[in-house]
Amino acid sequence: MASDEEYMRLALAAARKAGNATWRNPRVGSCLVKDGKVLATGFHQHYGGFHAERDTISKLTPEQLSNSTIYVTLEPCCHYGKQPPCTQLIIDSGIKRVVVGETDPHSLVTGKGIAALRQAGLEVSTGLLAKEASQLNEHYNYFYQTGLSYVTLKQAMTLDHMLAKKGVRTAITGAEAWTRVHQERAGYQAVLIGSETAIIDDPLLLTSEDLVHPPVRVVLDRRGRLLEHLDLRLFSDKRAETWILTENPAFLEQDMPKQVKIFALSDGKISTSIKILADQGVQSVYAEGGAHLQESLLAAGLVNDVISYVAPRFLGRGTEAAVAAEALDLKDVQTEQVGDDVRIYGRIKDV
Amino acid sequence: MASDEEYMRLALAAARKAGNATWRNPRVGSCLVKDGKVLATGFHQHYGGFHAERDTISKLTPEQLSNSTIYVTLEPCCHYGKQPPCTQLIIDSGIKRVVVGETDPHSLVTGKGIAALRQAGLEVSTGLLAKEASQLNEHYNYFYQTGLSYVTLKQAMTLDHMLAKKGVRTAITGAEAWTRVHQERAGYQAVLIGSETAIIDDPLLLTSEDLVHPPVRVVLDRRGRLLEHLDLRLFSDKRAETWILTENPAFLEQDMPKQVKIFALSDGKISTSIKILADQGVQSVYAEGGAHLQESLLAAGLVNDVISYVAPRFLGRGTEAAVAAEALDLKDVQTEQVGDDVRIYGRIKDV
């Protein structure tokens, strides 16, 4: 007979199957066990779809469910969202024991789901493999714990710290790193760049995945420089939304294609920009540059982690990458060769 | 019965055992085979010691040697140096066939050793695993092919491209990278720094190996700033020589400890400094910085390869690492995590 931990690992594995499809919802998996036998596993497959508990329970008969144990990576919800509350479903199904990984950081849920189950007479254990469970949803957790978007600073630079030749779109890293960046973007709800990068690179900022909710392409354009560059692909390409954050009131008057939204900044502080994104429900931001934008994020203490692609080449004097305002050590460092380039990952903030 | 290639691999493996002890001599290994049996292997163990051929042959009787084949990674010498010529020893020993890896790039030897053997009626094959054989002695080969010292540029920098806090000795990388640098230095005949680095860091520039010929510590001090810093450890520490290259004539008059030598620079060109080192027989230089010195080396096309240690941290505005004068791609890139730091290796010049 397997242990609680082994059943929870099955639930964790199920949760991971969702990839990036849960969007603003957490990844959740569950596993139903009776008399030492795994009867079903399930997971939250995509935003708007069944929650993990319902996905699992719907596969079984009332007889199978009666007196069974359900393992779920995240505290079951007890409120009506896109789906009716899972706590009621669990109670109604005749399950007698619930083993929970992580307590939901979402204030609408925290502790309440567990309380509701206990009140109905079910046995509830919490915190089993809680660390692994929380790793499923680092962005979601941070967003609900702090009210801020989780920010990953991503750089691609040469050994002499250059991002590009001055004023020219420059491929710094190789094809493998390029592919990897497109994969990484898919794990975020927004990709953020500055106006200079938008103008010089004319990027599309798409991902390698065909997502129902691709990351929003956000350009911080305080002065409204993009008003002179309305031919940029970010304005015409319809595969994702494009948001412009600006202090220039003329931008708000400008006629724009449907997928483009303009947000007014009340001041030039980078925290104001991130606040707007968080208010829009953006849980995670992949901040690609340029250097000035990244320096602001670092200086404001808004960066959660850093991904640096270092290309094994010198460029000579050009547009330089970000320099921090003060010393910052990275934690949980991971290094990897990606093609001929090096990918260095590390955290600034603890999770 | 094994193949010529397998015997040559034994000779290569023997050669490598010398580590850094051959100093200005090449690493050489040999393997003696008769009737399909390996009778002995040998190698040049240290500068001034037996050559590989003699090391191998001295282990065997005239009967064993008669009509045998010797595999040697480098063309046997035919001139009197620290040892009598190996060609004569081979001829006298009754060996009938000689298989050579690399032709010696040393102008006193090239092709002459092989010619001498052939003239004496021995069968000689050349070029077997020549690439592997030449990799044993990249610095030596480059030095004798070009008359220049082989230069490795070594940097240690943060993600924001800083070498140090302004004017302060700063530990950028961790203990593992530090240890690795001490190991790497042992593979060079000189360690080169600029006067600014000497003054701020007061380094010892020693290696982790107890070498009979440790790398010379070379400081490029055009203006003679070190005259005001004669208390530096480089002047008092006796574990290696310290050479000062300077345009300041006062330095030549200065009384110095025995292990310190002063060389007059005729001009401020970095190529003049490297020429002085090459004229002194220095085959290889580990150029540690600062940035200005490294930028000069890069701009003058004097750098053979690059070792960059990147520390996963930001420092904030300080003393910046080198920026190249023009774009330079690295080849044969190797990436490795060393402690928490990343070591990126790549070649600028082909070997």
Short mmCIF file of N, CA, C and O in Angstrom, two decimals, chain A residues 173-240:
data_model
loop_
_atom_site.label_atom_id
_atom_site.label_comp_id
_atom_site.label_asym_id
_atom_site.label_seq_id
_atom_site.Cartn_x
_atom_site.Cartn_y
_atom_site.Cartn_z
N THR A 173 21.87 36.41 -29.40
CA THR A 173 21.99 34.98 -29.11
C THR A 173 21.64 34.16 -30.35
O THR A 173 21.14 34.69 -31.34
N GLY A 174 21.88 32.87 -30.25
CA GLY A 174 21.64 31.97 -31.38
C GLY A 174 20.21 31.45 -31.43
O GLY A 174 19.36 31.81 -30.61
N ALA A 175 19.95 30.60 -32.40
CA ALA A 175 18.60 30.10 -32.66
C ALA A 175 18.01 29.33 -31.48
O ALA A 175 16.82 29.47 -31.16
N GLU A 176 18.83 28.57 -30.79
CA GLU A 176 18.31 27.77 -29.67
C GLU A 176 17.82 28.67 -28.54
O GLU A 176 16.77 28.42 -27.95
N ALA A 177 18.57 29.70 -28.25
CA ALA A 177 18.15 30.64 -27.18
C ALA A 177 16.88 31.37 -27.61
O ALA A 177 15.97 31.61 -26.81
N TRP A 178 16.81 31.71 -28.85
CA TRP A 178 15.64 32.38 -29.42
C TRP A 178 14.39 31.50 -29.22
O TRP A 178 13.35 31.96 -28.74
N THR A 179 14.52 30.24 -29.55
CA THR A 179 13.42 29.29 -29.36
C THR A 179 13.04 29.19 -27.89
O THR A 179 11.85 29.17 -27.54
N ARG A 180 14.03 29.15 -27.06
CA ARG A 180 13.79 29.02 -25.62
C ARG A 180 13.03 30.23 -25.08
O ARG A 180 12.13 30.08 -24.24
N VAL A 181 13.38 31.41 -25.54
CA VAL A 181 12.70 32.63 -25.10
C VAL A 181 11.21 32.57 -25.51
O VAL A 181 10.33 32.93 -24.73
N HIS A 182 10.96 32.08 -26.69
CA HIS A 182 9.56 31.96 -27.14
C HIS A 182 8.78 30.97 -26.27
O HIS A 182 7.59 31.14 -26.03
N GLN A 183 9.47 29.93 -25.81
CA GLN A 183 8.82 28.99 -24.88
C GLN A 183 8.58 29.66 -23.53
O GLN A 183 7.51 29.51 -22.93
N GLU A 184 9.57 30.38 -23.07
CA GLU A 184 9.46 31.02 -21.75
C GLU A 184 8.32 32.04 -21.71
O GLU A 184 7.60 32.12 -20.72
N ARG A 185 8.19 32.80 -22.77
CA ARG A 185 7.12 33.81 -22.80
C ARG A 185 5.76 33.18 -22.53
O ARG A 185 4.90 33.80 -21.90
N ALA A 186 5.57 31.97 -23.00
CA ALA A 186 4.27 31.30 -22.86
C ALA A 186 3.91 31.06 -21.40
O ALA A 186 2.74 30.83 -21.07
N GLY A 187 4.88 31.14 -20.50
CA GLY A 187 4.61 30.94 -19.09
C GLY A 187 4.25 32.22 -18.35
O GLY A 187 4.13 32.21 -17.12
N TYR A 188 4.07 33.30 -19.08
CA TYR A 188 3.76 34.60 -18.47
C TYR A 188 2.48 35.18 -19.05
O TYR A 188 2.07 34.81 -20.14
N GLN A 189 1.90 36.11 -18.32
CA GLN A 189 0.66 36.73 -18.79
C GLN A 189 0.90 38.05 -19.52
O GLN A 189 -0.01 38.57 -20.17
N ALA A 190 2.12 38.57 -19.38
CA ALA A 190 2.48 39.77 -20.15
C ALA A 190 3.96 39.73 -20.47
O ALA A 190 4.77 39.18 -19.71
N VAL A 191 4.29 40.31 -21.61
CA VAL A 191 5.68 40.55 -21.98
C VAL A 191 5.83 42.06 -22.02
O VAL A 191 5.02 42.76 -22.64
N LEU A 192 6.84 42.57 -21.31
CA LEU A 192 6.98 44.03 -21.16
C LEU A 192 8.26 44.51 -21.83
O LEU A 192 9.33 43.94 -21.63
N ILE A 193 8.13 45.57 -22.62
CA ILE A 193 9.31 46.22 -23.21
C ILE A 193 9.15 47.74 -23.12
O ILE A 193 8.06 48.24 -22.85
N GLY A 194 10.23 48.43 -23.37
CA GLY A 194 10.20 49.89 -23.43
C GLY A 194 9.98 50.36 -24.86
O GLY A 194 10.08 49.59 -25.81
N SER A 195 9.69 51.65 -25.01
CA SER A 195 9.37 52.18 -26.34
C SER A 195 10.56 52.11 -27.29
O SER A 195 10.41 51.86 -28.48
N GLU A 196 11.77 52.31 -26.75
CA GLU A 196 12.97 52.27 -27.59
C GLU A 196 13.12 50.88 -28.24
O GLU A 196 13.38 50.77 -29.44
N THR A 197 12.93 49.85 -27.43
CA THR A 197 12.99 48.49 -27.96
C THR A 197 11.90 48.26 -29.00
O THR A 197 12.14 47.64 -30.04
N ALA A 198 10.69 48.76 -28.71
CA ALA A 198 9.59 48.60 -29.66
C ALA A 198 9.93 49.24 -31.00
O ALA A 198 9.69 48.66 -32.07
N ILE A 199 10.51 50.43 -30.95
CA ILE A 199 10.80 51.18 -32.18
C ILE A 199 11.95 50.55 -32.95
O ILE A 199 11.87 50.32 -34.16
N ILE A 200 13.01 50.21 -32.24
CA ILE A 200 14.21 49.70 -32.95
C ILE A 200 14.01 48.27 -33.43
O ILE A 200 14.36 47.92 -34.55
N ASP A 201 13.43 47.43 -32.56
CA ASP A 201 13.32 46.00 -32.91
C ASP A 201 12.05 45.67 -33.69
O ASP A 201 11.99 44.65 -34.35
N ASP A 202 11.02 46.49 -33.57
CA ASP A 202 9.71 46.18 -34.16
C ASP A 202 9.35 44.70 -33.93
O ASP A 202 9.11 43.95 -34.86
N PRO A 203 9.33 44.29 -32.66
CA PRO A 203 9.15 42.86 -32.35
C PRO A 203 7.68 42.44 -32.36
O PRO A 203 6.79 43.30 -32.27
N LEU A 204 7.45 41.15 -32.46
CA LEU A 204 6.09 40.60 -32.36
C LEU A 204 5.79 40.08 -30.95
O LEU A 204 4.64 40.02 -30.55
N LEU A 205 6.83 39.67 -30.24
CA LEU A 205 6.70 39.21 -28.85
C LEU A 205 5.69 38.08 -28.70
O LEU A 205 4.90 38.05 -27.75
N LEU A 206 5.73 37.16 -29.63
CA LEU A 206 4.82 36.01 -29.57
C LEU A 206 5.49 34.84 -28.85
O LEU A 206 6.67 34.91 -28.50
N THR A 207 4.71 33.80 -28.65
CA THR A 207 5.25 32.61 -27.99
C THR A 207 5.26 31.45 -28.98
O THR A 207 4.68 31.54 -30.07
N SER A 208 5.90 30.37 -28.56
CA SER A 208 5.95 29.19 -29.42
C SER A 208 4.73 28.31 -29.22
O SER A 208 4.58 27.31 -29.89
N GLU A 209 3.86 28.67 -28.27
CA GLU A 209 2.67 27.85 -28.01
C GLU A 209 1.43 28.53 -28.56
O GLU A 209 1.33 29.75 -28.57
N ASP A 210 0.47 27.72 -28.97
CA ASP A 210 -0.79 28.24 -29.47
C ASP A 210 -1.75 28.37 -28.29
O ASP A 210 -2.54 27.48 -28.02
N LEU A 211 -1.64 29.47 -27.57
CA LEU A 211 -2.40 29.65 -26.34
C LEU A 211 -3.71 30.39 -26.59
O LEU A 211 -3.76 31.32 -27.40
N VAL A 212 -4.76 29.99 -25.89
CA VAL A 212 -6.01 30.73 -25.93
C VAL A 212 -5.80 32.14 -25.35
O VAL A 212 -6.39 33.11 -25.82
N HIS A 213 -4.98 32.21 -24.32
CA HIS A 213 -4.68 33.50 -23.69
C HIS A 213 -3.19 33.78 -23.78
O HIS A 213 -2.46 33.59 -22.80
N PRO A 214 -2.72 34.20 -24.94
CA PRO A 214 -1.28 34.49 -25.05
C PRO A 214 -0.92 35.69 -24.19
O PRO A 214 -1.80 36.50 -23.85
N PRO A 215 0.34 35.83 -23.81
CA PRO A 215 0.72 36.99 -23.00
C PRO A 215 0.43 38.30 -23.73
O PRO A 215 0.64 38.41 -24.94
N VAL A 216 -0.08 39.24 -22.97
CA VAL A 216 -0.31 40.58 -23.50
C VAL A 216 1.05 41.23 -23.76
O VAL A 216 1.97 41.08 -22.97
N ARG A 217 1.16 41.93 -24.87
CA ARG A 217 2.40 42.64 -25.20
C ARG A 217 2.27 44.06 -24.67
O ARG A 217 1.43 44.82 -25.14
N VAL A 218 3.08 44.38 -23.67
CA VAL A 218 2.95 45.67 -23.01
C VAL A 218 4.16 46.54 -23.35
O VAL A 218 5.31 46.10 -23.20
N VAL A 219 3.88 47.75 -23.81
CA VAL A 219 4.97 48.70 -24.08
C VAL A 219 4.83 49.87 -23.12
O VAL A 219 3.77 50.50 -23.06
N LEU A 220 5.90 50.11 -22.37
CA LEU A 220 5.94 51.29 -21.51
C LEU A 220 6.45 52.45 -22.36
O LEU A 220 7.60 52.46 -22.80
N ASP A 221 5.56 53.39 -22.61
CA ASP A 221 5.86 54.49 -23.55
C ASP A 221 5.40 55.80 -22.92
O ASP A 221 4.43 56.41 -23.35
N ARG A 222 6.14 56.21 -21.88
CA ARG A 222 5.72 57.37 -21.10
C ARG A 222 5.44 58.59 -21.97
O ARG A 222 4.41 59.24 -21.85
N ARG A 223 6.37 58.88 -22.86
CA ARG A 223 6.24 60.11 -23.65
C ARG A 223 5.31 59.96 -24.85
O ARG A 223 4.97 60.94 -25.49
N GLY A 224 4.92 58.75 -25.16
CA GLY A 224 4.05 58.56 -26.33
C GLY A 224 4.82 58.59 -27.64
O GLY A 224 4.31 59.00 -28.68
N ARG A 225 6.06 58.11 -27.61
CA ARG A 225 6.89 58.10 -28.83
C ARG A 225 6.28 57.22 -29.92
O ARG A 225 6.50 57.44 -31.11
N LEU A 226 5.50 56.21 -29.49
CA LEU A 226 4.95 55.28 -30.47
C LEU A 226 3.86 55.90 -31.34
O LEU A 226 3.48 55.32 -32.37
N LEU A 227 3.38 57.06 -30.92
CA LEU A 227 2.42 57.79 -31.77
C LEU A 227 3.03 58.08 -33.14
O LEU A 227 2.32 58.22 -34.14
N GLU A 228 4.34 58.19 -33.18
CA GLU A 228 5.06 58.43 -34.45
C GLU A 228 5.43 57.12 -35.14
O GLU A 228 6.12 57.13 -36.15
N HIS A 229 5.03 56.00 -34.52
CA HIS A 229 5.43 54.70 -35.07
C HIS A 229 4.24 53.75 -35.10
O HIS A 229 4.34 52.60 -34.69
N LEU A 230 3.12 54.24 -35.59
CA LEU A 230 1.89 53.42 -35.56
C LEU A 230 1.91 52.30 -36.60
O LEU A 230 0.99 51.49 -36.68
N ASP A 231 2.99 52.26 -37.37
CA ASP A 231 3.16 51.17 -38.33
C ASP A 231 3.87 49.95 -37.72
O ASP A 231 4.11 48.96 -38.40
N LEU A 232 4.19 50.02 -36.43
CA LEU A 232 4.85 48.89 -35.79
C LEU A 232 3.96 47.65 -35.84
O LEU A 232 2.74 47.75 -35.75
N ARG A 233 4.59 46.50 -35.91
CA ARG A 233 3.85 45.24 -36.00
C ARG A 233 3.01 44.97 -34.75
O ARG A 233 2.02 44.28 -34.81
N LEU A 234 3.44 45.53 -33.61
CA LEU A 234 2.67 45.36 -32.38
C LEU A 234 1.27 45.95 -32.50
O LEU A 234 0.35 45.56 -31.78
N PHE A 235 1.10 46.92 -33.40
CA PHE A 235 -0.21 47.55 -33.57
C PHE A 235 -1.07 46.83 -34.61
O PHE A 235 -2.29 46.92 -34.57
N SER A 236 -0.44 46.13 -35.54
CA SER A 236 -1.22 45.49 -36.61
C SER A 236 -1.41 43.99 -36.38
O SER A 236 -2.43 43.42 -36.75
N ASP A 237 -0.46 43.36 -35.72
CA ASP A 237 -0.56 41.92 -35.51
C ASP A 237 -1.67 41.62 -34.50
O ASP A 237 -1.73 42.22 -33.43
N LYS A 238 -2.55 40.69 -34.85
CA LYS A 238 -3.73 40.44 -34.02
C LYS A 238 -3.61 39.18 -33.16
O LYS A 238 -4.58 38.77 -32.53
N ARG A 239 -2.45 38.56 -33.14
CA ARG A 239 -2.34 37.28 -32.43
C ARG A 239 -2.29 37.42 -30.91
O ARG A 239 -2.37 36.44 -30.19
N ALA A 240 -2.13 38.63 -30.42
CA ALA A 240 -2.18 38.87 -28.97
C ALA A 240 -2.57 40.33 -28.78
O ALA A 240 -2.47 41.14 -29.70
#
